[in-house]
XYZ file of C-alpha atoms in Angstrom:
675
model
C -0.128 0.085 -0.013
C 1.821 3.634 -1.266
C -1.194 6.124 -1.290
C -3.817 7.898 2.029
C -6.390 7.046 -0.171
C -6.194 3.566 0.586
C -4.852 4.423 4.011
C -8.278 5.730 4.213
C -10.731 2.778 2.726
C -10.463 0.746 5.847
C -8.947 -2.175 8.041
C -7.052 -4.165 5.667
C -8.693 -7.667 5.998
C -9.432 -9.702 2.761
C -6.461 -9.716 2.514
C -4.602 -9.628 5.967
C -1.386 -7.470 5.961
C 1.308 -9.915 6.680
C 2.849 -9.771 10.583
C 6.054 -8.286 9.922
C 6.456 -7.521 13.751
C 8.584 -5.004 15.500
C 10.449 -2.190 13.489
C 14.504 -3.253 14.662
C 15.156 0.524 12.906
C 12.702 2.484 15.086
C 12.399 3.007 18.989
C 10.501 1.252 21.449
C 8.881 2.025 24.158
C 9.889 -0.582 27.827
C 7.683 -3.574 27.519
C 4.335 -3.295 30.318
C 3.809 -4.759 33.091
C -0.421 -4.729 34.029
C -0.076 -7.721 35.748
C -3.558 -8.909 34.547
C -5.643 -12.042 35.905
C -6.149 -15.203 33.606
C -10.305 -13.485 33.239
C -8.690 -9.730 32.472
C -6.154 -11.690 29.891
C -8.793 -13.620 28.134
C -11.397 -10.169 28.021
C -8.305 -8.183 27.449
C -8.096 -10.764 24.702
C -12.072 -10.401 23.918
C -11.645 -7.209 23.116
C -9.145 -5.767 20.772
C -11.070 -9.211 18.539
C -14.113 -7.196 18.783
C -12.138 -4.927 15.663
C -12.172 -8.345 13.921
C -15.274 -10.234 11.622
C -14.719 -13.704 13.726
C -13.915 -15.529 10.765
C -10.134 -14.407 11.576
C -10.259 -14.686 15.358
C -9.081 -17.854 14.499
C -5.584 -15.592 12.332
C -5.145 -13.426 14.771
C -6.491 -14.684 18.467
C -2.732 -15.958 19.210
C -0.396 -13.116 18.178
C -2.594 -10.910 19.788
C -1.899 -13.080 22.910
C 2.037 -12.874 22.264
C 1.464 -9.565 21.773
C -0.750 -9.314 26.121
C 2.440 -11.461 27.313
C 5.012 -9.544 25.736
C 4.486 -6.193 25.973
C 2.268 -5.531 28.010
C -0.054 -4.782 25.676
C -2.121 -4.877 22.155
C -0.629 -2.679 19.571
C -1.432 -4.924 16.710
C 1.365 -4.185 15.396
C 0.027 -6.389 11.538
C -1.746 -3.277 11.198
C 0.805 -0.247 11.549
C 0.583 1.290 7.683
C 2.906 0.066 4.956
C 3.533 3.837 4.338
C 5.307 6.720 4.857
C 3.968 8.258 7.931
C 4.280 12.769 8.311
C 1.492 15.585 7.763
C 1.128 15.030 3.826
C -0.227 18.656 2.142
C -3.762 19.116 2.839
C -4.970 18.501 -0.670
C -3.833 15.398 -0.279
C -5.859 13.576 1.956
C -8.962 12.886 -0.250
C -11.601 13.984 2.539
C -15.590 15.283 2.169
C -14.790 17.759 4.109
C -11.959 20.203 4.131
C -12.182 20.216 8.829
C -11.412 16.819 8.469
C -8.280 16.477 6.388
C -6.937 19.233 8.996
C -7.335 16.440 11.690
C -5.973 13.805 9.087
C -3.087 15.889 8.807
C -1.480 16.402 12.516
C -2.294 13.031 13.856
C -0.073 11.910 11.189
C 2.366 14.656 12.101
C 1.684 12.680 15.444
C 3.246 9.512 14.574
C 5.238 10.846 12.086
C 8.635 8.759 12.586
C 11.213 11.828 13.060
C 7.859 13.468 15.775
C 6.929 10.798 17.902
C 8.985 8.659 20.806
C 7.971 5.880 19.719
C 5.593 5.837 16.734
C 4.729 2.118 15.726
C 3.616 1.526 19.840
C 1.399 4.485 18.766
C 2.801 6.958 21.722
C 3.933 10.698 20.709
C 6.193 12.071 24.017
C 6.320 11.081 27.435
C 6.720 7.220 27.284
C 3.003 7.127 26.916
C 1.428 9.890 25.547
C -0.443 7.551 22.958
C -2.473 8.829 20.013
C -4.329 5.552 19.942
C -4.220 2.300 21.456
C -4.298 0.101 18.532
C -3.959 0.448 14.778
C -7.288 -0.266 14.121
C -8.596 2.235 16.358
C -5.718 4.883 13.555
C -7.525 2.615 10.846
C -10.868 3.047 11.583
C -10.232 6.660 12.321
C -9.082 7.636 9.702
C -11.497 6.044 7.495
C -15.059 8.066 9.319
C -12.713 11.501 8.617
C -12.860 10.894 5.148
C -16.238 9.746 4.840
C -17.174 12.740 7.890
C -20.080 15.415 5.970
C -20.406 18.579 7.905
C -23.278 17.798 9.359
C -21.509 14.716 11.706
C -18.914 14.817 14.904
C -16.024 11.555 15.471
C -16.729 10.545 19.470
C -13.089 8.727 20.535
C -13.395 7.040 23.526
C -10.354 6.955 24.865
C -8.295 6.263 21.632
C -11.385 3.986 20.025
C -13.580 5.521 17.619
C -17.093 5.499 18.277
C -18.109 5.896 15.483
C -19.700 9.157 13.458
C -22.818 10.783 15.269
C -25.494 13.138 13.385
C -24.611 17.407 14.640
C -25.081 20.729 13.239
C -21.683 22.510 10.275
C -21.995 24.738 13.420
C -20.925 21.819 16.124
C -17.366 19.992 16.327
C -16.007 17.459 14.468
C -14.335 15.567 16.550
C -14.764 15.332 20.387
C -12.169 13.101 21.853
C -12.228 12.417 25.577
C -9.068 10.159 27.509
C -9.224 8.535 30.841
C -12.689 9.428 31.866
C -12.484 7.576 35.153
C -14.202 7.054 38.018
C -12.420 9.286 39.873
C -11.754 5.563 42.244
C -10.378 4.057 40.153
C -7.477 6.505 38.996
C -4.198 5.189 40.559
C -1.721 4.019 38.601
C -1.263 0.300 38.962
C -5.574 1.232 37.930
C -4.177 2.321 34.400
C -1.415 -0.782 34.079
C -4.766 -2.021 33.774
C -6.935 -1.109 32.566
C -5.050 -0.461 29.363
C -3.462 -3.902 29.237
C -7.035 -4.467 28.473
C -7.515 -1.496 25.814
C -10.382 0.303 27.531
C -8.591 3.547 28.203
C -5.202 5.639 27.439
C -3.327 8.064 28.601
C -2.852 10.679 25.719
C -0.390 12.676 27.580
C -1.945 16.695 26.694
C -1.575 16.806 22.907
C -0.194 13.346 21.546
C -4.093 12.165 22.726
C -5.026 15.796 21.208
C -3.716 15.144 18.198
C -2.045 19.156 18.903
C 1.330 18.103 19.094
C 4.141 19.760 16.843
C 7.505 18.095 18.672
C 9.592 20.022 20.168
C 9.111 23.583 19.065
C 5.543 23.203 21.420
C 7.573 24.195 24.186
C 10.408 25.389 23.399
C 9.701 28.660 23.440
C 8.017 28.506 27.024
C 11.000 27.261 28.194
C 13.143 30.034 26.627
C 10.739 32.069 28.760
C 11.235 29.636 31.837
C 15.211 30.321 31.765
C 15.329 33.546 30.875
C 13.084 34.707 34.484
C 14.380 32.381 35.720
C 17.528 34.442 35.231
C 15.784 37.439 36.297
C 14.560 36.879 39.702
C 17.534 34.669 41.125
C 20.192 35.924 38.934
C 18.902 39.375 38.916
C 20.010 39.466 34.542
C 18.739 38.848 31.711
C 22.316 38.066 30.421
C 22.986 34.761 30.535
C 25.979 34.459 28.386
C 28.804 32.326 30.452
C 26.054 31.180 32.919
C 25.552 27.095 33.375
C 21.640 25.387 33.559
C 21.320 21.464 34.006
C 19.574 19.451 33.587
C 17.649 15.452 32.064
C 16.177 14.581 29.611
C 15.471 14.921 25.474
C 12.454 12.590 24.303
C 9.454 14.031 23.308
C 9.002 17.291 24.799
C 12.680 17.734 26.858
C 14.042 17.575 23.889
C 12.915 21.300 23.241
C 15.342 22.168 26.231
C 19.002 22.244 24.554
C 17.368 25.254 22.028
C 15.742 27.069 24.283
C 19.269 27.099 26.356
C 21.220 28.319 23.298
C 17.801 31.232 22.406
C 18.082 32.512 25.849
C 22.362 32.456 25.476
C 23.138 30.295 28.417
C 25.155 26.742 28.935
C 22.558 24.329 28.783
C 24.282 20.260 29.595
C 21.332 17.635 29.932
C 21.552 14.632 30.729
C 19.871 12.027 28.690
C 20.378 7.371 29.286
C 18.960 6.653 26.616
C 21.216 6.936 22.452
C 18.177 7.374 20.732
C 16.911 10.457 21.543
C 20.204 12.029 22.081
C 21.544 11.261 18.611
C 18.092 12.001 17.058
C 18.868 16.075 18.881
C 22.050 15.698 17.256
C 20.807 15.358 13.778
C 18.275 17.200 13.472
C 20.861 20.286 15.433
C 18.866 20.941 18.596
C 22.590 19.968 20.532
C 25.404 21.325 19.404
C 27.530 18.506 21.303
C 27.414 15.240 22.717
C 29.363 13.159 25.084
C 29.804 9.943 27.063
C 32.984 11.139 29.723
C 32.347 13.322 32.018
C 35.568 15.254 31.705
C 35.384 16.325 29.421
C 31.535 17.187 30.189
C 33.053 19.924 33.135
C 36.014 21.032 30.674
C 33.250 22.217 28.252
C 31.620 23.686 30.867
C 34.562 25.691 31.871
C 35.710 26.740 29.395
C 31.991 27.641 28.240
C 31.486 29.027 31.072
C 34.687 31.690 30.655
C 34.268 32.429 27.522
C 30.227 33.261 27.598
C 29.494 31.042 24.913
C 26.042 29.046 23.530
C 25.672 25.827 24.916
C 23.566 23.483 23.753
C 25.844 19.582 25.509
C 24.282 16.202 25.650
C 25.835 14.369 28.664
C 24.897 10.716 27.594
C 24.810 8.667 31.065
C 23.006 9.887 34.022
C 22.380 12.803 35.185
C 21.788 11.551 38.906
C 25.991 10.749 37.964
C 26.738 15.007 36.862
C 24.909 15.671 39.586
C 27.104 14.210 42.127
C 30.623 14.740 39.377
C 29.085 18.809 40.597
C 28.905 18.337 43.967
C 32.380 16.902 43.607
C 33.883 20.100 41.271
C 32.997 21.829 44.190
C 33.383 20.720 47.087
C 37.596 19.753 45.478
C 37.429 23.090 43.589
C 35.330 25.556 45.402
C 33.867 26.094 41.934
C 29.979 26.013 41.517
C 30.094 25.166 38.040
C 26.148 25.851 38.380
C 23.896 27.890 38.507
C 20.324 27.020 37.576
C 19.149 23.279 37.765
C 15.972 21.578 36.811
C 14.402 18.574 35.813
C 12.302 16.642 33.147
C 12.704 13.416 33.241
C 9.012 11.902 32.589
C 8.604 10.741 36.130
C 4.565 10.626 35.614
C 5.752 7.767 34.726
C 8.522 6.315 36.792
C 8.191 3.026 36.691
C 7.532 2.597 33.500
C 10.590 3.570 31.586
C 10.117 7.511 32.421
C 13.176 7.257 34.756
C 16.144 5.673 35.256
C 18.250 5.030 38.707
C 21.515 5.303 38.173
C 22.350 1.806 39.467
C 21.485 0.441 35.812
C 22.444 0.819 33.096
C 19.545 1.035 30.350
C 19.805 -2.382 29.119
C 19.835 -4.057 32.699
C 16.604 -1.351 33.694
C 14.591 -2.245 30.458
C 15.265 -5.983 31.608
C 14.963 -5.112 35.776
C 11.171 -2.903 35.168
C 9.619 -6.368 33.306
C 11.167 -8.984 34.840
C 11.102 -7.712 38.660
C 9.170 -4.563 39.023
C 9.201 -3.932 42.036
C 12.583 -3.438 42.297
C 12.555 -1.359 40.029
C 10.147 0.446 41.587
C 12.655 0.128 44.560
C 15.999 1.570 42.475
C 14.229 3.837 41.964
C 13.061 5.611 44.635
C 17.300 5.418 45.621
C 17.981 6.918 42.620
C 15.341 9.647 43.170
C 17.715 9.875 47.122
C 20.484 10.014 46.225
C 19.745 12.865 43.319
C 17.763 14.878 45.605
C 20.844 14.598 47.511
C 22.886 15.721 45.118
C 20.650 18.826 43.898
C 21.324 20.071 48.121
C 24.163 19.930 48.687
C 24.353 22.361 45.198
C 21.324 24.898 46.075
C 23.204 24.985 49.759
C 26.035 26.968 47.505
C 23.560 28.895 45.348
C 22.985 27.234 42.832
C 18.414 27.841 42.472
C 17.105 23.745 41.110
C 12.975 24.697 40.262
C 11.120 21.652 39.398
C 9.752 21.301 35.888
C 5.978 20.623 35.980
C 7.346 16.569 35.284
C 6.626 15.390 39.209
C 10.806 15.240 39.547
C 9.696 16.009 43.685
C 6.442 14.623 44.143
C 7.318 11.659 43.326
C 10.778 12.471 45.459
C 8.716 12.684 48.338
C 7.316 9.117 47.371
C 10.652 8.130 47.252
C 11.573 10.022 51.530
C 14.163 12.586 49.660
C 14.758 15.593 51.609
C 12.203 17.457 49.920
C 9.303 18.494 52.497
C 9.367 23.153 52.355
C 8.332 23.772 56.724
C 5.238 24.487 56.839
C 4.814 24.622 52.786
C 0.806 23.760 52.240
C 0.259 20.011 49.528
C 1.510 21.220 47.215
C 4.717 23.400 47.933
C 7.910 22.164 48.466
C 11.447 22.973 49.138
C 11.639 24.175 45.697
C 8.844 26.408 44.119
C 7.303 24.876 40.985
C 8.273 27.224 37.631
C 4.098 27.612 37.757
C 5.030 29.403 40.782
C 7.705 31.148 40.785
C 8.316 31.807 37.200
C 5.857 30.847 34.991
C 2.315 31.930 37.117
C 1.875 34.993 36.997
C 2.191 34.740 32.781
C -0.973 32.142 33.229
C -2.219 34.488 35.245
C -1.754 38.430 33.096
C -3.766 35.349 30.239
C 0.123 35.094 28.675
C 0.416 31.179 27.029
C 1.422 28.819 24.841
C -0.700 29.513 21.351
C 0.440 27.251 18.445
C -0.897 27.155 15.007
C 0.118 24.551 11.958
C 0.098 25.646 8.310
C -1.595 22.415 6.599
C -0.493 23.156 3.227
C 3.838 21.788 4.018
C 5.618 24.749 2.315
C 7.613 26.723 4.446
C 6.949 29.360 2.969
C 3.001 29.545 4.733
C 4.760 29.277 7.920
C 7.524 32.713 6.833
C 4.470 34.438 6.373
C 2.689 33.657 9.374
C 5.424 35.229 11.637
C 6.322 38.279 9.867
C 1.715 38.647 10.184
C 1.537 37.681 13.634
C 5.284 39.645 14.870
C 3.437 42.649 13.439
C 0.429 42.155 14.906
C 2.465 41.811 18.537
C 4.316 45.066 17.886
C 1.174 47.377 16.264
C -0.566 45.752 19.605
C 2.225 46.547 22.100
C 2.602 49.820 22.457
C 0.321 50.330 24.210
C -0.453 47.674 26.852
C 0.423 48.334 30.398
C 3.508 48.853 31.903
C 2.935 45.186 33.745
C 3.060 42.964 30.754
C 4.766 45.093 27.923
C 8.207 42.717 29.452
C 6.280 40.012 27.341
C 5.596 41.246 24.384
C 8.578 42.173 24.118
C 9.988 38.894 24.512
C 7.155 37.328 21.995
C 8.244 40.531 19.965
C 11.929 39.811 19.773
C 11.278 35.309 19.858
C 8.671 35.228 16.999
C 10.971 38.206 14.950
C 13.500 35.225 16.009
C 11.716 31.925 15.293
C 12.520 30.770 11.757
C 16.477 31.320 12.242
C 16.638 29.106 14.322
C 15.238 25.597 12.461
C 13.212 23.987 14.706
C 10.647 22.445 12.525
C 9.924 19.088 13.404
C 7.456 16.845 11.040
C 4.208 20.063 10.624
C 5.248 24.049 9.697
C 4.253 24.940 13.002
C 4.905 27.239 14.947
C 4.737 28.064 19.335
C 3.977 31.728 20.758
C 3.758 32.736 23.663
C 0.639 35.334 23.727
C -2.419 36.633 25.709
C -6.119 36.949 24.571
C -5.881 39.938 22.520
C -2.776 39.130 20.644
C -3.871 34.831 19.968
C -7.726 37.104 18.706
C -5.873 39.552 16.531
C -2.789 36.816 14.823
C -5.939 34.295 14.337
C -8.417 37.023 12.322
C -4.973 38.417 11.176
C -4.516 34.718 9.117
C -7.792 34.742 8.766
C -7.815 37.706 6.129
C -4.028 36.220 4.892
C -6.119 32.752 3.849
C -9.399 33.930 2.191
C -6.356 36.522 0.143
C -4.408 34.365 -1.741
C -1.522 35.744 0.891
C -1.029 32.046 2.859
C -2.059 28.847 0.492
C -4.214 26.764 2.996
C -5.942 26.370 5.950
C -4.955 26.666 9.111
C -4.662 25.015 12.422
C -5.199 26.982 15.016
C -3.991 25.582 18.825
C -2.292 25.691 22.031
C -0.111 23.336 24.619
C -3.183 22.616 27.182
C -0.394 23.306 29.320
C -2.077 26.810 29.768
C -4.439 29.910 30.670
C -7.435 27.656 31.370
C -6.839 24.064 30.208
C -4.949 22.365 32.734
C -6.113 21.342 37.077
C -3.416 19.853 37.893
C -2.789 21.442 41.539
C 0.925 20.550 40.943
C 2.118 22.377 38.358
C -0.493 24.619 35.803
C -1.979 26.385 39.085
C 0.205 25.727 41.738
C 0.061 29.240 42.755
C -3.743 28.552 43.833
C -4.338 28.839 47.277
C -7.719 29.566 48.131
C -7.862 25.595 48.157
C -9.266 25.063 44.768
C -5.665 24.565 43.237
C -7.115 19.691 43.701
C -10.520 21.017 41.909
C -11.113 20.552 38.117
C -14.117 22.604 37.086
C -11.194 24.625 34.449
C -11.027 22.644 32.509
C -14.031 20.863 32.008
C -15.521 24.211 31.076
C -13.122 24.651 29.353
C -13.250 21.905 27.686
C -17.125 22.082 26.774
C -17.040 25.712 26.424
C -14.339 25.719 23.263
C -16.650 23.202 22.130
C -19.619 25.562 22.022
C -18.055 28.343 20.566
C -16.594 27.238 17.926
C -13.923 24.739 18.108
C -13.114 23.192 15.033
C -12.317 20.044 17.490
C -11.366 19.128 21.339
C -10.443 16.956 23.958
C -10.363 16.027 27.739
C -7.878 14.567 29.731
C -7.082 12.407 32.725
C -3.269 12.914 33.080
C -0.715 14.785 31.281
C 2.157 16.009 32.447
C 2.314 15.303 35.704
C 0.288 11.879 35.827
C -2.698 9.990 35.437
C -5.097 10.946 38.316
C -2.611 14.119 39.314
C -4.232 15.938 36.495
C -7.419 17.056 33.953
C -6.572 18.870 31.231
C -8.818 19.193 27.442
C -7.211 21.393 24.291
C -8.115 22.266 20.823
C -8.123 22.483 17.222
C -10.117 25.379 15.373
C -9.448 25.100 11.283
C -8.951 28.612 9.957
C -10.061 28.756 6.127
C -10.740 32.185 5.061
C -13.964 32.303 5.480
C -16.175 35.393 7.995
C -17.115 31.865 9.570
C -14.189 30.980 10.148
C -12.882 34.539 11.845
C -16.357 34.711 14.027
C -15.811 31.282 14.782
C -12.212 32.134 15.928
C -13.115 35.640 17.974
C -15.722 33.643 20.342
C -13.778 30.725 21.234
C -10.407 32.044 21.968
C -11.490 35.377 23.297
C -13.465 32.005 26.457
C -9.726 29.862 26.499
C -8.298 32.629 28.091
C -11.137 34.710 30.022
C -12.403 31.949 31.546
C -9.056 30.371 33.393
C -8.446 34.743 33.532
C -11.505 34.663 35.408
C -10.521 31.735 37.917
C -7.677 33.056 39.032
C -8.459 36.114 39.578
C -11.593 34.669 41.881
C -9.203 32.029 43.762
C -6.816 35.998 44.698
C -4.587 36.670 42.219
C -3.606 40.292 41.520
C -1.990 39.601 38.449
C -5.755 38.001 36.633
C -7.269 40.467 38.816
C -6.503 43.494 36.872
C -5.930 41.347 33.438
C -9.985 39.921 33.997
C -10.762 43.888 34.965
C -9.039 45.373 31.571
C -10.521 42.498 29.455
C -13.791 43.659 31.140
C -13.521 47.061 29.806
C -12.611 45.669 26.619
C -15.217 43.280 26.022
C -19.196 44.881 27.042
C -20.747 41.493 26.836
C -17.669 40.318 29.896
C -19.019 40.193 33.183
C -17.318 38.176 36.046
C -17.489 37.669 39.522
C -15.287 39.606 41.506
C -13.592 38.454 44.901
C -13.761 41.198 48.121
C -10.372 40.492 49.602
C -10.977 39.880 53.752
C -8.252 43.439 54.503
C -7.660 42.388 57.796
C -7.129 38.964 59.299
C -8.354 40.305 62.616
C -11.178 39.720 61.590
C -10.973 36.616 60.806
C -8.868 35.563 64.358
C -11.784 37.110 66.135
C -15.347 34.930 64.467
C -12.424 32.251 64.708
C -11.641 32.462 68.426
C -15.507 32.868 69.314
């Protein structure tokens, strides 16, 4: 099979494709250990076979059973399509609607081997961020999208296409839910069992919502985080000669190397797996790779002294790197690191998201599969070592923050010294980047806005970059001093974005922007499509990690202090509100970032096609998509959010938000409670 038309023809059943097994030339997900009972194994097999007519069950049952026992999940490798999966130009998809073709473009990008972490397991990033649960679902979704009319909606249950249902032209074309389980059954163990049975899945954030744009998706946010960390902790925006040490070069964490260089500092990133190191180096995201700690220390000293921006990948364990930095400090008195963080996938600590220092990668994967309990112990031992080294360096003057990957949460569970004396439940010895660095940005309405040029033409991306820069420059002339720094940073980013060669996969761009900026950019791009300056529809979206999209008490809402950080009304309301205000598709997920059972998050895609209707949808939906979260943060007591939503109400006469009256005299509470 070699055409998109054949790919959209439904499951290939007559004849069955040959079973080629797993491709040894691509990375694969770690073996899962769901510990199913014999009855649950039987159910998992039954659930997989229901995608196929009974005449094929005897052929498929044995290989599906083997996959389940060998890999811990039925991926249906036989049905991995023999076509180059990538984001083909929108006009090449055989669809009845352009909206459906745009969604196909996004799905194919999420599964592109140049983009996806484990493409044959349908994992885009984060170790377990699935697009679908198995390949049968992929084939069915592509077929449904090719057949869809503008009066139908495709309903997705955790990777499973329930079907096309009648709806309105104004309705979303796809509605996605991932991992929506009853709260009392949302433990890690429940997830492993239910995923193995094929009845739910972990969509991460933009994996299961079809909106991932490669590591570029968080480069801008990572760059802003590093810049603002320098301003806050080091008292300077000039990071020349400053050293930032962290870990992870996979799907999302791969952004760290590029962001460090753009910010002007020395970025040293540890990664245990050679495959992502090699990929980031070949893609130009990583300047140098070494397996030698002596060489690593030498390069740090050299780059510090010359103030030369550098992204250095250390092929080894982050714990070894931290401990070597401690040794250098103890022996020479020289503190070689200024800023520190971690981006290992600790939302998934015992299934390949974190590798313990005591073991090689091969040994760790083997132990993970054969003795999960011992592997868990090794992970927790390693976390305690890592925190001990970080604590010594922090005491010497390094500034460390949690990057929202559950590092401090899992370290606490491992018994590491991360407690904050007198701290709230969401606070640790070190702040999360939301609490100290990025939280005020969300409260001001700024977050990771994105767009994808579905033509696949780099010239369209250049045009949209120029449009966005011009829009922001015009708005910035009248913004308040409170947000001027953000506008300056974002204009500099978009003006320089093209030269940093960040495109991996689809022709996409990430740009932090506030409500006015997002709406204005979307309308300007839509007009450019209408005028023919942009040659094809553009999908606008955002990371779920945004002002309104995610309720996550250890990350996005960690700086909400009215007790509601563990409530999920905001993310759910956002999903519903985006759906009836014009989104082309919407998604709501359990898990993402910090992990299953720890987060509720949602996202959207909206197709700009140059029509007046697309402009109306963009204006209505984007205004809600930001104001919802700012209003919630205002109600929680955030002063920046209060000012932002107050100003927004002045600009939008139909917006009326319930404003809080803060308690001005704490003695009122004391007297009432003592009485």
